[in-house]
């Protein structure tokens, strides 16, 4: 379940994919709970990914980045991604499946020229018929934590 429908996310590189006539998605290499712990890009699940929901990471009224819950239409799986427009020094993002509290997390940020930001994303969790949410945290100037969580959907 992809969550609320937004025609365009305000973060570069996360606009919803548009259906194309004659376009065939690459084959996916996992299904169901067998996708737990797999990476969205290497499994083929990222090819149908949307940003289902995002929450701003704000510090003193300035948006420094976003915590995102990503969703694969083809698989159906979720993963979390954090985007930081400042070099956070450290960050953490996780995705949680509400039904059994399974968690995948990432704490190593890399510069993404595509996003124009530092980014980190988790491995996937199967999301068929259950809810999930994402939590993100960055440390501004390495001492001040900034948190944001998406709603559970």
PDB file of C-alpha atoms in Angstrom:
ATOM      1  CA  UNK A   1       0.000   0.000   0.000  1.00  0.00           C
ATOM      2  CA  UNK A   2       1.770   3.102  -1.223  1.00  0.00           C
ATOM      3  CA  UNK A   3       0.172   5.644   1.087  1.00  0.00           C
ATOM      4  CA  UNK A   4      -1.154   9.071   0.231  1.00  0.00           C
ATOM      5  CA  UNK A   5      -1.028  10.019  -3.421  1.00  0.00           C
ATOM      6  CA  UNK A   6       1.110  13.079  -4.053  1.00  0.00           C
ATOM      7  CA  UNK A   7       1.509  14.175  -7.654  1.00  0.00           C
ATOM      8  CA  UNK A   8       5.084  15.291  -6.983  1.00  0.00           C
ATOM      9  CA  UNK A   9       7.382  15.149  -3.989  1.00  0.00           C
ATOM     10  CA  UNK A  10       9.336  18.331  -3.208  1.00  0.00           C
ATOM     11  CA  UNK A  11      12.654  16.443  -3.115  1.00  0.00           C
ATOM     12  CA  UNK A  12      14.616  16.213  -6.362  1.00  0.00           C
ATOM     13  CA  UNK A  13      14.655  12.729  -7.823  1.00  0.00           C
ATOM     14  CA  UNK A  14      11.574  11.379  -6.069  1.00  0.00           C
ATOM     15  CA  UNK A  15       8.750  12.233  -8.469  1.00  0.00           C
ATOM     16  CA  UNK A  16       6.306   9.405  -9.022  1.00  0.00           C
ATOM     17  CA  UNK A  17       7.072   7.139 -11.965  1.00  0.00           C
ATOM     18  CA  UNK A  18       4.607   7.561 -14.788  1.00  0.00           C
ATOM     19  CA  UNK A  19       3.219   4.475 -16.581  1.00  0.00           C
ATOM     20  CA  UNK A  20       4.547   4.079 -20.107  1.00  0.00           C
ATOM     21  CA  UNK A  21       2.887   2.090 -22.832  1.00  0.00           C
ATOM     22  CA  UNK A  22       4.961  -0.926 -23.800  1.00  0.00           C
ATOM     23  CA  UNK A  23       7.333  -0.513 -20.839  1.00  0.00           C
ATOM     24  CA  UNK A  24       8.216  -3.771 -19.084  1.00  0.00           C
ATOM     25  CA  UNK A  25       9.689  -3.623 -15.585  1.00  0.00           C
ATOM     26  CA  UNK A  26      12.822  -5.632 -14.983  1.00  0.00           C
ATOM     27  CA  UNK A  27      12.277  -8.999 -13.313  1.00  0.00           C
ATOM     28  CA  UNK A  28      12.403  -8.994  -9.538  1.00  0.00           C
ATOM     29  CA  UNK A  29      14.473 -11.592  -7.723  1.00  0.00           C
ATOM     30  CA  UNK A  30      12.404 -11.976  -4.535  1.00  0.00           C
ATOM     31  CA  UNK A  31       8.806 -12.192  -3.395  1.00  0.00           C
ATOM     32  CA  UNK A  32       6.818 -11.982  -0.165  1.00  0.00           C
ATOM     33  CA  UNK A  33       8.752 -12.275   3.077  1.00  0.00           C
ATOM     34  CA  UNK A  34      11.641 -13.609   0.983  1.00  0.00           C
ATOM     35  CA  UNK A  35      12.360  -9.943   0.132  1.00  0.00           C
ATOM     36  CA  UNK A  36      13.173  -9.135   3.775  1.00  0.00           C
ATOM     37  CA  UNK A  37      16.788  -7.991   3.993  1.00  0.00           C
ATOM     38  CA  UNK A  38      17.302  -7.714   0.227  1.00  0.00           C
ATOM     39  CA  UNK A  39      18.455  -4.489  -1.422  1.00  0.00           C
ATOM     40  CA  UNK A  40      15.890  -2.640  -3.548  1.00  0.00           C
ATOM     41  CA  UNK A  41      18.279  -1.936  -6.416  1.00  0.00           C
ATOM     42  CA  UNK A  42      19.869  -5.380  -6.812  1.00  0.00           C
ATOM     43  CA  UNK A  43      16.515  -7.191  -6.403  1.00  0.00           C
ATOM     44  CA  UNK A  44      14.803  -5.187  -9.166  1.00  0.00           C
ATOM     45  CA  UNK A  45      12.227  -3.812  -6.711  1.00  0.00           C
ATOM     46  CA  UNK A  46      13.567  -0.238  -6.973  1.00  0.00           C
ATOM     47  CA  UNK A  47      12.468  -0.049 -10.615  1.00  0.00           C
ATOM     48  CA  UNK A  48       8.863   0.498  -9.479  1.00  0.00           C
ATOM     49  CA  UNK A  49       9.677   2.569  -6.388  1.00  0.00           C
ATOM     50  CA  UNK A  50       7.757   5.593  -5.228  1.00  0.00           C
ATOM     51  CA  UNK A  51       8.191   7.801  -2.202  1.00  0.00           C
ATOM     52  CA  UNK A  52       5.045   6.816  -0.338  1.00  0.00           C
ATOM     53  CA  UNK A  53       5.558   9.353   2.417  1.00  0.00           C
ATOM     54  CA  UNK A  54       8.196  11.699   3.752  1.00  0.00           C
ATOM     55  CA  UNK A  55       8.717  13.762   6.861  1.00  0.00           C
ATOM     56  CA  UNK A  56      10.947  16.848   7.011  1.00  0.00           C
ATOM     57  CA  UNK A  57      14.041  16.944   9.204  1.00  0.00           C
ATOM     58  CA  UNK A  58      13.855  20.494  10.590  1.00  0.00           C
ATOM     59  CA  UNK A  59      16.283  22.458  12.720  1.00  0.00           C
ATOM     60  CA  UNK A  60      15.381  25.969  13.919  1.00  0.00           C
ATOM     61  CA  UNK A  61      12.725  26.235  11.199  1.00  0.00           C
ATOM     62  CA  UNK A  62      15.010  25.138   8.350  1.00  0.00           C
ATOM     63  CA  UNK A  63      14.400  21.880   6.461  1.00  0.00           C
ATOM     64  CA  UNK A  64      17.728  20.050   6.442  1.00  0.00           C
ATOM     65  CA  UNK A  65      16.441  16.927   4.712  1.00  0.00           C
ATOM     66  CA  UNK A  66      13.756  14.261   4.737  1.00  0.00           C
ATOM     67  CA  UNK A  67      12.989  10.857   6.177  1.00  0.00           C
ATOM     68  CA  UNK A  68      11.235   8.843   3.460  1.00  0.00           C
ATOM     69  CA  UNK A  69       9.269   5.610   3.335  1.00  0.00           C
ATOM     70  CA  UNK A  70       9.916   4.162  -0.117  1.00  0.00           C
ATOM     71  CA  UNK A  71       7.558   1.577  -1.606  1.00  0.00           C
ATOM     72  CA  UNK A  72       7.948  -0.888  -4.470  1.00  0.00           C
ATOM     73  CA  UNK A  73       4.745  -1.426  -6.393  1.00  0.00           C
ATOM     74  CA  UNK A  74       6.099  -4.583  -8.039  1.00  0.00           C
ATOM     75  CA  UNK A  75       7.284  -6.422  -4.924  1.00  0.00           C
ATOM     76  CA  UNK A  76       5.392  -4.987  -2.601  1.00  0.00           C
ATOM     77  CA  UNK A  77       8.129  -3.942  -0.206  1.00  0.00           C
ATOM     78  CA  UNK A  78       9.190  -0.900   1.793  1.00  0.00           C
ATOM     79  CA  UNK A  79      12.487   0.620   2.774  1.00  0.00           C
ATOM     80  CA  UNK A  80      13.563   3.849   4.394  1.00  0.00           C
ATOM     81  CA  UNK A  81      15.776   6.546   2.944  1.00  0.00           C
ATOM     82  CA  UNK A  82      17.174   9.618   4.621  1.00  0.00           C
ATOM     83  CA  UNK A  83      18.204  12.654   2.612  1.00  0.00           C
ATOM     84  CA  UNK A  84      20.331  15.372   4.196  1.00  0.00           C
ATOM     85  CA  UNK A  85      21.197  18.641   2.462  1.00  0.00           C
ATOM     86  CA  UNK A  86      23.927  19.286   5.041  1.00  0.00           C
ATOM     87  CA  UNK A  87      26.817  17.000   5.888  1.00  0.00           C
ATOM     88  CA  UNK A  88      25.275  15.539   9.022  1.00  0.00           C
ATOM     89  CA  UNK A  89      28.364  13.997  10.549  1.00  0.00           C
ATOM     90  CA  UNK A  90      26.156  11.036  11.444  1.00  0.00           C
ATOM     91  CA  UNK A  91      22.705   9.844  10.559  1.00  0.00           C
ATOM     92  CA  UNK A  92      20.465   6.856  11.067  1.00  0.00           C
ATOM     93  CA  UNK A  93      17.365   5.718   9.231  1.00  0.00           C
ATOM     94  CA  UNK A  94      15.240   2.628   9.772  1.00  0.00           C
ATOM     95  CA  UNK A  95      12.074   1.080   8.457  1.00  0.00           C
ATOM     96  CA  UNK A  96       9.793  -0.855  10.813  1.00  0.00           C
ATOM     97  CA  UNK A  97       7.085  -3.366   9.898  1.00  0.00           C
ATOM     98  CA  UNK A  98       4.341  -2.816  12.474  1.00  0.00           C
ATOM     99  CA  UNK A  99       2.948  -6.379  12.545  1.00  0.00           C
ATOM    100  CA  UNK A 100       6.108  -8.079  13.854  1.00  0.00           C
ATOM    101  CA  UNK A 101       8.414  -5.090  14.537  1.00  0.00           C
ATOM    102  CA  UNK A 102      10.966  -6.284  11.972  1.00  0.00           C
ATOM    103  CA  UNK A 103      13.555  -3.549  11.360  1.00  0.00           C
ATOM    104  CA  UNK A 104      16.109  -2.729   8.676  1.00  0.00           C
ATOM    105  CA  UNK A 105      18.473   0.199   9.214  1.00  0.00           C
ATOM    106  CA  UNK A 106      21.230   2.218   7.608  1.00  0.00           C
ATOM    107  CA  UNK A 107      23.799   4.465   9.254  1.00  0.00           C
ATOM    108  CA  UNK A 108      26.325   5.166   6.498  1.00  0.00           C
ATOM    109  CA  UNK A 109      25.605   8.240   4.425  1.00  0.00           C
ATOM    110  CA  UNK A 110      27.045   8.809   0.968  1.00  0.00           C
ATOM    111  CA  UNK A 111      26.873  11.811  -1.329  1.00  0.00           C
ATOM    112  CA  UNK A 112      24.294  11.349  -4.099  1.00  0.00           C
ATOM    113  CA  UNK A 113      24.814  13.628  -7.087  1.00  0.00           C
ATOM    114  CA  UNK A 114      21.379  12.514  -8.361  1.00  0.00           C
ATOM    115  CA  UNK A 115      19.673  13.807  -5.209  1.00  0.00           C
ATOM    116  CA  UNK A 116      22.130  16.646  -4.569  1.00  0.00           C
ATOM    117  CA  UNK A 117      22.314  15.502  -0.956  1.00  0.00           C
ATOM    118  CA  UNK A 118      23.764  12.963   1.425  1.00  0.00           C
ATOM    119  CA  UNK A 119      21.659   9.831   1.453  1.00  0.00           C
ATOM    120  CA  UNK A 120      21.377   6.455   3.099  1.00  0.00           C
ATOM    121  CA  UNK A 121      18.781   3.739   2.513  1.00  0.00           C
ATOM    122  CA  UNK A 122      17.889   0.476   4.183  1.00  0.00           C
ATOM    123  CA  UNK A 123      17.328  -3.026   2.923  1.00  0.00           C
ATOM    124  CA  UNK A 124      13.678  -3.956   2.265  1.00  0.00           C
ATOM    125  CA  UNK A 125      10.849  -5.435   4.289  1.00  0.00           C
ATOM    126  CA  UNK A 126       7.830  -7.158   2.747  1.00  0.00           C
ATOM    127  CA  UNK A 127       4.765  -4.955   3.191  1.00  0.00           C
ATOM    128  CA  UNK A 128       1.836  -6.942   1.786  1.00  0.00           C
ATOM    129  CA  UNK A 129      -1.246  -6.522   3.973  1.00  0.00           C
ATOM    130  CA  UNK A 130       0.628  -4.882   6.868  1.00  0.00           C
ATOM    131  CA  UNK A 131       1.701  -1.381   7.859  1.00  0.00           C
ATOM    132  CA  UNK A 132       5.154   0.133   8.184  1.00  0.00           C
ATOM    133  CA  UNK A 133       6.863   3.426   8.979  1.00  0.00           C
ATOM    134  CA  UNK A 134      10.278   5.059   8.706  1.00  0.00           C
ATOM    135  CA  UNK A 135      12.356   6.865  11.345  1.00  0.00           C
ATOM    136  CA  UNK A 136      15.239   9.172  10.565  1.00  0.00           C
ATOM    137  CA  UNK A 137      17.781  11.037  12.653  1.00  0.00           C
ATOM    138  CA  UNK A 138      20.667  13.312  11.764  1.00  0.00           C
ATOM    139  CA  UNK A 139      23.094  15.094  14.048  1.00  0.00           C
ATOM    140  CA  UNK A 140      23.609  18.724  13.214  1.00  0.00           C
ATOM    141  CA  UNK A 141      27.133  19.839  14.087  1.00  0.00           C
ATOM    142  CA  UNK A 142      27.482  16.338  15.607  1.00  0.00           C
ATOM    143  CA  UNK A 143      25.707  17.311  18.841  1.00  0.00           C
ATOM    144  CA  UNK A 144      22.100  18.255  18.109  1.00  0.00           C
ATOM    145  CA  UNK A 145      19.832  15.359  17.076  1.00  0.00           C
ATOM    146  CA  UNK A 146      17.070  16.098  14.556  1.00  0.00           C
ATOM    147  CA  UNK A 147      14.332  13.436  14.253  1.00  0.00           C
ATOM    148  CA  UNK A 148      11.502  12.785  11.808  1.00  0.00           C
ATOM    149  CA  UNK A 149       9.186   9.800  11.363  1.00  0.00           C
ATOM    150  CA  UNK A 150       6.602   9.009   8.720  1.00  0.00           C
ATOM    151  CA  UNK A 151       3.136   7.893   9.677  1.00  0.00           C
ATOM    152  CA  UNK A 152       2.415   4.183   9.748  1.00  0.00           C
ATOM    153  CA  UNK A 153       0.643   3.013   6.623  1.00  0.00           C
TER     154      UNK A 153
END
